[in-house]
């Protein structure tokens, strides 16, 4: 029996299939506000049949943006700007989700469209924060090390942004704790050399992420995902065995699914890519931590995606670049696999 096009229920939300749009930064917002680009970009993937459409890394605070062009959700104005986007996604039969994020020491950088390195204050940048004062690379801005009060403020911001997200119509909240952004910076021994309660031991490094997830879980009733980097791909960094323990703790704090990616925390990592190269990480976390997972990374073929879910390596597959190439990939995949899935009435004259 085909599994890719079967529903997945998490808490009170049911995804119509196991295909999700991975959150992908568009670097197209102004003052954090999404616009027509985001409506069309995300909406077209919902029309294309993805069961879950996750909006890009969206900052819980202005200083948490990767670039000045990132989206945000730090005010009621931002909530209201997201409403029509979430509403359109839901109207197509897809579930709208959003990834909440803080870029940490990788904040205040130029978007890929505009340059590279850190953005100066005079050009619209700001001072980033991190676990220490060490920048990601020399070309980035030097961060201020967060104190415990600053950490508590960011925990509260994640919770408030989650509330606004639900008010905007999002039905899944993902906490970004991967790719070298703030929560990953605290998780990894490569970037967290603190000796206080938020550093030192593995338990100390995990504390910030657990507090965020617990706060988000207390703030909303919808499913909460957490994206992690299962491996730092660098000696002395996080390994998949570490991430199994991290995932187990995150689930205990209220996470319903772990979105398993990798890398991003140090510039010199040697990452061995290839088709489905991160799927073994998702499978290890799923089986050893006994928590639902999503697999992501060079998943491009319908039968490949079906096999991942059918084999129990993951409960959900997230596609990024492949859905940029073809927003209607899910409809094509259904045809290729011989599955039945709804097609918009306006497109039924077309054979996918």
CSV table of C-alpha atoms in Angstrom, one decimal:
chain,number,residue,atom,x,y,z
A,1,UNK,CA,0.0,0.0,0.0
A,2,UNK,CA,1.2,3.5,-0.8
A,3,UNK,CA,2.1,5.5,2.3
A,4,UNK,CA,3.2,8.9,0.9
A,5,UNK,CA,-0.3,10.0,0.2
A,6,UNK,CA,-1.9,8.8,3.4
A,7,UNK,CA,-2.8,11.2,6.2
A,8,UNK,CA,-0.6,12.0,9.2
A,9,UNK,CA,-2.3,13.1,12.4
A,10,UNK,CA,-0.4,15.0,15.1
A,11,UNK,CA,-2.5,16.2,18.0
A,12,UNK,CA,-5.7,17.6,16.5
A,13,UNK,CA,-4.2,18.4,13.1
A,14,UNK,CA,-4.3,16.0,10.2
A,15,UNK,CA,-2.0,16.5,7.2
A,16,UNK,CA,-3.6,15.1,4.0
A,17,UNK,CA,-0.3,13.5,2.9
A,18,UNK,CA,3.3,13.1,4.0
A,19,UNK,CA,4.8,15.7,1.7
A,20,UNK,CA,5.8,19.1,3.2
A,21,UNK,CA,7.4,22.3,1.9
A,22,UNK,CA,10.6,22.8,3.7
A,23,UNK,CA,11.0,26.4,5.1
A,24,UNK,CA,13.1,28.3,2.6
A,25,UNK,CA,14.2,31.9,3.1
A,26,UNK,CA,13.0,34.2,0.3
A,27,UNK,CA,14.8,37.4,1.5
A,28,UNK,CA,11.9,39.4,0.2
A,29,UNK,CA,10.3,41.1,3.2
A,30,UNK,CA,10.5,44.7,4.4
A,31,UNK,CA,10.6,45.4,8.1
A,32,UNK,CA,9.8,41.7,8.6
A,33,UNK,CA,6.4,41.9,6.9
A,34,UNK,CA,5.5,39.2,4.3
A,35,UNK,CA,3.9,40.4,1.1
A,36,UNK,CA,2.5,39.3,-2.2
A,37,UNK,CA,5.7,37.3,-3.1
A,38,UNK,CA,5.2,35.2,0.0
A,39,UNK,CA,1.5,34.7,-0.8
A,40,UNK,CA,2.2,33.5,-4.3
A,41,UNK,CA,5.3,31.5,-3.4
A,42,UNK,CA,3.7,29.6,-0.5
A,43,UNK,CA,0.3,29.5,-2.0
A,44,UNK,CA,1.4,27.9,-5.3
A,45,UNK,CA,3.0,25.0,-3.3
A,46,UNK,CA,-0.4,24.5,-1.6
A,47,UNK,CA,-2.1,24.5,-4.9
A,48,UNK,CA,0.5,22.0,-6.0
A,49,UNK,CA,-0.7,19.5,-3.5
A,50,UNK,CA,1.8,19.6,-0.6
A,51,UNK,CA,0.2,18.4,2.6
A,52,UNK,CA,2.1,20.9,4.8
A,53,UNK,CA,3.5,24.2,3.7
A,54,UNK,CA,6.0,25.7,6.2
A,55,UNK,CA,6.8,29.4,5.8
A,56,UNK,CA,10.5,30.4,6.0
A,57,UNK,CA,12.6,31.0,9.1
A,58,UNK,CA,10.6,33.9,10.6
A,59,UNK,CA,12.3,36.0,13.3
A,60,UNK,CA,10.7,36.3,16.8
A,61,UNK,CA,12.6,39.6,17.3
A,62,UNK,CA,14.1,42.1,14.8
A,63,UNK,CA,17.6,41.3,15.9
A,64,UNK,CA,16.9,37.6,15.2
A,65,UNK,CA,16.7,38.1,11.4
A,66,UNK,CA,19.4,36.5,9.3
A,67,UNK,CA,19.2,39.5,7.0
A,68,UNK,CA,17.2,42.8,6.9
A,69,UNK,CA,15.0,41.2,4.3
A,70,UNK,CA,13.9,38.2,6.4
A,71,UNK,CA,10.3,37.8,7.6
A,72,UNK,CA,9.3,38.4,11.2
A,73,UNK,CA,6.5,37.8,13.6
A,74,UNK,CA,7.2,40.1,16.5
A,75,UNK,CA,4.1,42.2,16.5
A,76,UNK,CA,0.3,42.2,15.8
A,77,UNK,CA,1.1,44.0,12.5
A,78,UNK,CA,3.2,41.0,11.4
A,79,UNK,CA,0.4,38.6,12.6
A,80,UNK,CA,-2.1,40.4,10.4
A,81,UNK,CA,0.2,40.4,7.4
A,82,UNK,CA,0.5,36.6,7.6
A,83,UNK,CA,-3.2,36.0,7.9
A,84,UNK,CA,-4.1,36.0,4.2
A,85,UNK,CA,-1.2,33.8,3.4
A,86,UNK,CA,-2.1,31.2,6.0
A,87,UNK,CA,-5.7,31.4,5.0
A,88,UNK,CA,-5.0,30.8,1.3
A,89,UNK,CA,-2.9,27.8,2.1
A,90,UNK,CA,-5.6,26.3,4.2
A,91,UNK,CA,-8.2,27.0,1.6
A,92,UNK,CA,-6.3,24.8,-0.9
A,93,UNK,CA,-6.5,21.8,1.5
A,94,UNK,CA,-3.0,22.1,2.8
A,95,UNK,CA,-1.9,22.7,6.4
A,96,UNK,CA,-0.2,26.1,6.9
A,97,UNK,CA,2.9,26.0,9.2
A,98,UNK,CA,5.6,28.5,10.1
A,99,UNK,CA,9.2,28.2,11.3
A,100,UNK,CA,10.0,30.5,14.2
A,101,UNK,CA,13.6,31.4,14.4
A,102,UNK,CA,16.4,33.5,15.9
A,103,UNK,CA,19.6,33.7,13.9
A,104,UNK,CA,21.9,34.4,16.8
A,105,UNK,CA,25.5,35.1,15.7
A,106,UNK,CA,24.5,34.6,12.1
A,107,UNK,CA,22.2,37.6,12.1
A,108,UNK,CA,22.7,41.0,10.5
A,109,UNK,CA,24.2,39.5,7.3
A,110,UNK,CA,23.5,40.4,3.7
A,111,UNK,CA,21.0,38.3,1.8
A,112,UNK,CA,22.4,36.2,-1.1
A,113,UNK,CA,20.9,38.8,-3.5
A,114,UNK,CA,22.7,41.8,-2.0
A,115,UNK,CA,26.2,40.9,-0.8
A,116,UNK,CA,28.1,38.9,1.8
A,117,UNK,CA,29.3,39.3,5.3
A,118,UNK,CA,27.9,41.5,8.1
A,119,UNK,CA,25.6,44.4,7.5
A,120,UNK,CA,26.8,47.6,9.3
A,121,UNK,CA,24.4,49.7,11.4
A,122,UNK,CA,24.6,52.5,8.8
A,123,UNK,CA,23.3,50.1,6.1
A,124,UNK,CA,20.4,48.7,8.2
A,125,UNK,CA,22.2,46.2,10.3
A,126,UNK,CA,22.4,45.6,14.1
A,127,UNK,CA,24.5,43.9,16.7
A,128,UNK,CA,23.8,40.2,16.9
A,129,UNK,CA,23.8,38.0,20.0
A,130,UNK,CA,25.1,34.5,20.6
A,131,UNK,CA,26.3,32.2,23.3
A,132,UNK,CA,29.7,33.9,23.3
A,133,UNK,CA,31.4,36.8,21.5
A,134,UNK,CA,32.9,34.6,18.8
A,135,UNK,CA,31.5,35.4,15.3
A,136,UNK,CA,30.6,32.7,12.9
A,137,UNK,CA,33.3,33.9,10.5
A,138,UNK,CA,35.6,36.9,10.6
A,139,UNK,CA,33.4,38.7,8.0
A,140,UNK,CA,30.4,38.5,10.2
A,141,UNK,CA,29.7,40.9,13.0
A,142,UNK,CA,30.9,40.2,16.5
A,143,UNK,CA,28.0,39.1,18.7
A,144,UNK,CA,27.2,40.1,22.3
A,145,UNK,CA,27.1,37.1,24.6
A,146,UNK,CA,23.6,36.7,26.0
A,147,UNK,CA,23.1,36.9,29.7
A,148,UNK,CA,20.4,35.0,31.5
A,149,UNK,CA,18.0,37.9,31.3
A,150,UNK,CA,18.5,38.1,27.5
A,151,UNK,CA,17.9,34.3,27.2
A,152,UNK,CA,14.7,34.6,29.2
A,153,UNK,CA,13.5,37.5,26.9
A,154,UNK,CA,14.0,35.4,23.8
A,155,UNK,CA,12.2,32.4,25.4
A,156,UNK,CA,9.2,34.7,26.0
A,157,UNK,CA,9.5,36.0,22.4
A,158,UNK,CA,9.2,32.5,20.9
A,159,UNK,CA,6.1,31.9,23.0
A,160,UNK,CA,4.5,35.2,22.0
A,161,UNK,CA,5.3,34.7,18.3
A,162,UNK,CA,3.8,31.2,18.5
A,163,UNK,CA,0.6,32.8,19.9
A,164,UNK,CA,0.5,35.3,17.1
A,165,UNK,CA,1.2,32.6,14.5
A,166,UNK,CA,-1.9,30.6,15.7
A,167,UNK,CA,-4.0,33.8,15.6
A,168,UNK,CA,-2.8,34.3,12.0
A,169,UNK,CA,-4.1,30.9,11.1
A,170,UNK,CA,-1.0,28.7,11.2
A,171,UNK,CA,-1.7,25.1,12.4
A,172,UNK,CA,1.9,23.9,12.9
A,173,UNK,CA,4.7,25.7,14.6
A,174,UNK,CA,8.3,24.7,14.0
A,175,UNK,CA,11.1,25.9,16.3
A,176,UNK,CA,14.4,26.4,14.4
A,177,UNK,CA,17.2,24.8,16.3
A,178,UNK,CA,19.5,23.9,13.4
A,179,UNK,CA,21.9,25.3,10.8
A,180,UNK,CA,24.1,27.3,13.2
A,181,UNK,CA,21.3,29.7,14.3
A,182,UNK,CA,20.9,30.7,18.0
A,183,UNK,CA,19.5,27.5,19.5
A,184,UNK,CA,21.9,25.3,17.6
A,185,UNK,CA,24.7,27.6,18.7
A,186,UNK,CA,23.8,26.8,22.3
A,187,UNK,CA,23.4,23.1,21.6
A,188,UNK,CA,26.8,22.5,20.0
A,189,UNK,CA,30.0,22.3,21.9
A,190,UNK,CA,31.8,23.9,18.9
A,191,UNK,CA,30.0,27.2,19.5
A,192,UNK,CA,28.9,27.0,23.2
A,193,UNK,CA,31.9,27.3,25.5
A,194,UNK,CA,30.0,28.9,28.3
A,195,UNK,CA,30.5,27.7,31.9
A,196,UNK,CA,27.2,28.9,33.4
A,197,UNK,CA,23.9,27.1,33.5
A,198,UNK,CA,23.5,27.4,29.7
A,199,UNK,CA,26.8,25.8,28.9
A,200,UNK,CA,29.4,23.3,30.1
A,201,UNK,CA,27.6,19.9,30.1
A,202,UNK,CA,25.3,18.5,27.5
A,203,UNK,CA,22.4,19.3,29.8
A,204,UNK,CA,23.5,22.9,30.1
A,205,UNK,CA,23.8,23.4,26.4
A,206,UNK,CA,20.4,21.9,25.9
A,207,UNK,CA,18.7,24.1,28.5
A,208,UNK,CA,17.9,27.1,26.2
A,209,UNK,CA,16.2,24.9,23.5
A,210,UNK,CA,14.2,23.0,26.1
A,211,UNK,CA,13.0,26.3,27.7
A,212,UNK,CA,11.9,27.6,24.3
A,213,UNK,CA,10.1,24.4,23.3
A,214,UNK,CA,8.4,24.2,26.7
A,215,UNK,CA,7.3,27.8,26.5
A,216,UNK,CA,5.9,27.3,22.9
A,217,UNK,CA,4.1,24.1,24.0
A,218,UNK,CA,2.5,26.0,26.9
A,219,UNK,CA,1.5,28.9,24.6
A,220,UNK,CA,-0.3,26.9,21.8
A,221,UNK,CA,-2.3,23.7,21.3
A,222,UNK,CA,-1.2,23.0,17.7
A,223,UNK,CA,1.6,20.5,16.8
A,224,UNK,CA,5.1,21.8,17.6
A,225,UNK,CA,8.0,20.6,15.4
A,226,UNK,CA,11.7,21.3,16.1
A,227,UNK,CA,14.3,21.3,13.4
A,228,UNK,CA,17.7,20.1,14.6
A,229,UNK,CA,21.1,19.6,12.9
A,230,UNK,CA,21.7,15.9,13.8
A,231,UNK,CA,25.4,16.2,13.0
A,232,UNK,CA,27.9,19.1,12.9
A,233,UNK,CA,30.0,17.1,10.5
A,234,UNK,CA,33.1,18.2,12.5
A,235,UNK,CA,35.2,16.4,15.0
A,236,UNK,CA,34.2,17.5,18.5
A,237,UNK,CA,30.7,18.6,17.4
A,238,UNK,CA,27.3,17.1,17.7
A,239,UNK,CA,26.8,13.5,16.5
A,240,UNK,CA,23.7,11.6,15.7
A,241,UNK,CA,24.0,9.8,19.0
A,242,UNK,CA,23.9,13.2,20.7
A,243,UNK,CA,21.0,14.2,18.7
A,244,UNK,CA,19.0,11.1,19.7
A,245,UNK,CA,19.3,12.3,23.3
A,246,UNK,CA,18.5,15.9,22.3
A,247,UNK,CA,15.4,14.7,20.4
A,248,UNK,CA,14.2,12.6,23.3
A,249,UNK,CA,14.5,15.6,25.6
A,250,UNK,CA,12.7,17.9,23.2
A,251,UNK,CA,9.9,15.4,22.9
A,252,UNK,CA,9.6,15.3,26.6
A,253,UNK,CA,9.4,19.1,26.6
A,254,UNK,CA,6.5,19.1,24.2
A,255,UNK,CA,7.8,18.6,20.7
A,256,UNK,CA,5.5,16.4,18.5
A,257,UNK,CA,8.0,15.8,15.6
A,258,UNK,CA,11.7,16.3,15.0
A,259,UNK,CA,12.7,17.7,11.6
A,260,UNK,CA,16.1,16.2,11.1
A,261,UNK,CA,18.6,18.2,9.1
A,262,UNK,CA,22.4,18.7,9.7
A,263,UNK,CA,25.3,21.1,9.6
A,264,UNK,CA,25.5,24.9,9.4
A,265,UNK,CA,27.2,25.7,12.7
A,266,UNK,CA,30.9,26.0,11.6
A,267,UNK,CA,32.2,27.2,8.3
A,268,UNK,CA,34.8,24.4,7.8
A,269,UNK,CA,32.5,21.4,8.1
A,270,UNK,CA,33.0,18.7,5.4
A,271,UNK,CA,29.5,17.5,4.5
A,272,UNK,CA,29.1,14.4,2.4
A,273,UNK,CA,26.0,15.1,0.3
A,274,UNK,CA,24.0,12.9,-2.0
A,275,UNK,CA,20.5,11.7,-2.6
A,276,UNK,CA,18.7,11.4,0.7
A,277,UNK,CA,22.0,11.9,2.6
A,278,UNK,CA,20.3,13.0,5.8
A,279,UNK,CA,17.6,10.3,5.8
A,280,UNK,CA,19.8,8.0,8.1
A,281,UNK,CA,19.8,10.7,10.7
A,282,UNK,CA,16.0,11.0,10.6
A,283,UNK,CA,15.7,7.2,10.9
A,284,UNK,CA,18.1,6.9,13.8
A,285,UNK,CA,16.3,9.6,15.7
A,286,UNK,CA,12.9,8.1,15.0
A,287,UNK,CA,13.9,4.6,16.0
A,288,UNK,CA,16.1,5.3,19.0
A,289,UNK,CA,14.3,8.3,20.5
A,290,UNK,CA,10.9,6.9,19.6
A,291,UNK,CA,9.6,10.2,18.2
A,292,UNK,CA,8.1,11.1,14.9
A,293,UNK,CA,10.6,12.6,12.4
A,294,UNK,CA,10.8,14.4,9.1
A,295,UNK,CA,13.5,13.7,6.6
A,296,UNK,CA,15.0,16.5,4.4
A,297,UNK,CA,17.9,16.8,2.0
A,298,UNK,CA,18.1,15.9,-1.7
A,299,UNK,CA,14.8,14.1,-1.8
A,300,UNK,CA,13.8,14.5,-5.4
A,301,UNK,CA,12.0,11.4,-6.8
A,302,UNK,CA,8.5,10.1,-6.0
A,303,UNK,CA,9.6,6.5,-5.4
A,304,UNK,CA,12.5,7.7,-3.2
A,305,UNK,CA,10.0,9.7,-1.1
A,306,UNK,CA,7.6,6.8,-0.9
A,307,UNK,CA,10.3,4.4,0.2
A,308,UNK,CA,11.5,6.7,3.0
A,309,UNK,CA,8.1,6.8,4.6
A,310,UNK,CA,7.2,3.2,3.8
A,311,UNK,CA,10.4,1.9,5.3
A,312,UNK,CA,9.7,3.8,8.5
A,313,UNK,CA,12.8,6.1,8.2
A,314,UNK,CA,10.6,9.1,8.7
A,315,UNK,CA,6.9,10.0,9.0
A,316,UNK,CA,7.2,13.0,6.7
A,317,UNK,CA,9.4,14.1,3.8
A,318,UNK,CA,10.3,17.8,3.4
A,319,UNK,CA,11.2,19.0,-0.1
A,320,UNK,CA,13.0,22.3,-0.7
A,321,UNK,CA,14.8,22.9,-4.0
A,322,UNK,CA,12.7,20.3,-5.8
A,323,UNK,CA,9.6,22.3,-4.9
A,324,UNK,CA,11.3,25.4,-6.2
A,325,UNK,CA,11.8,23.7,-9.5
A,326,UNK,CA,8.3,22.3,-9.6
A,327,UNK,CA,5.6,23.6,-7.2
A,328,UNK,CA,3.3,20.8,-8.6
A,329,UNK,CA,5.7,17.9,-7.7
A,330,UNK,CA,3.2,16.3,-5.3
A,331,UNK,CA,0.5,16.1,-8.1
A,332,UNK,CA,3.1,14.6,-10.4
A,333,UNK,CA,4.3,12.2,-7.8
A,334,UNK,CA,0.7,11.0,-7.2
A,335,UNK,CA,0.3,10.2,-10.9
A,336,UNK,CA,3.7,8.4,-11.0
A,337,UNK,CA,2.9,6.3,-8.0
A,338,UNK,CA,-0.7,5.7,-9.0
A,339,UNK,CA,-2.1,7.4,-5.9
A,340,UNK,CA,-5.4,9.4,-5.7
A,341,UNK,CA,-5.0,13.0,-4.5
A,342,UNK,CA,-7.2,16.0,-4.9
A,343,UNK,CA,-6.5,18.3,-7.9
A,344,UNK,CA,-7.7,21.9,-8.0
A,345,UNK,CA,-10.8,22.1,-10.2
A,346,UNK,CA,-9.1,24.8,-12.3
A,347,UNK,CA,-6.4,22.3,-13.2
A,348,UNK,CA,-8.3,19.1,-13.8
A,349,UNK,CA,-8.0,19.5,-17.5
A,350,UNK,CA,-4.3,18.8,-17.1
A,351,UNK,CA,-2.8,15.4,-16.8
A,352,UNK,CA,-0.1,15.4,-14.2
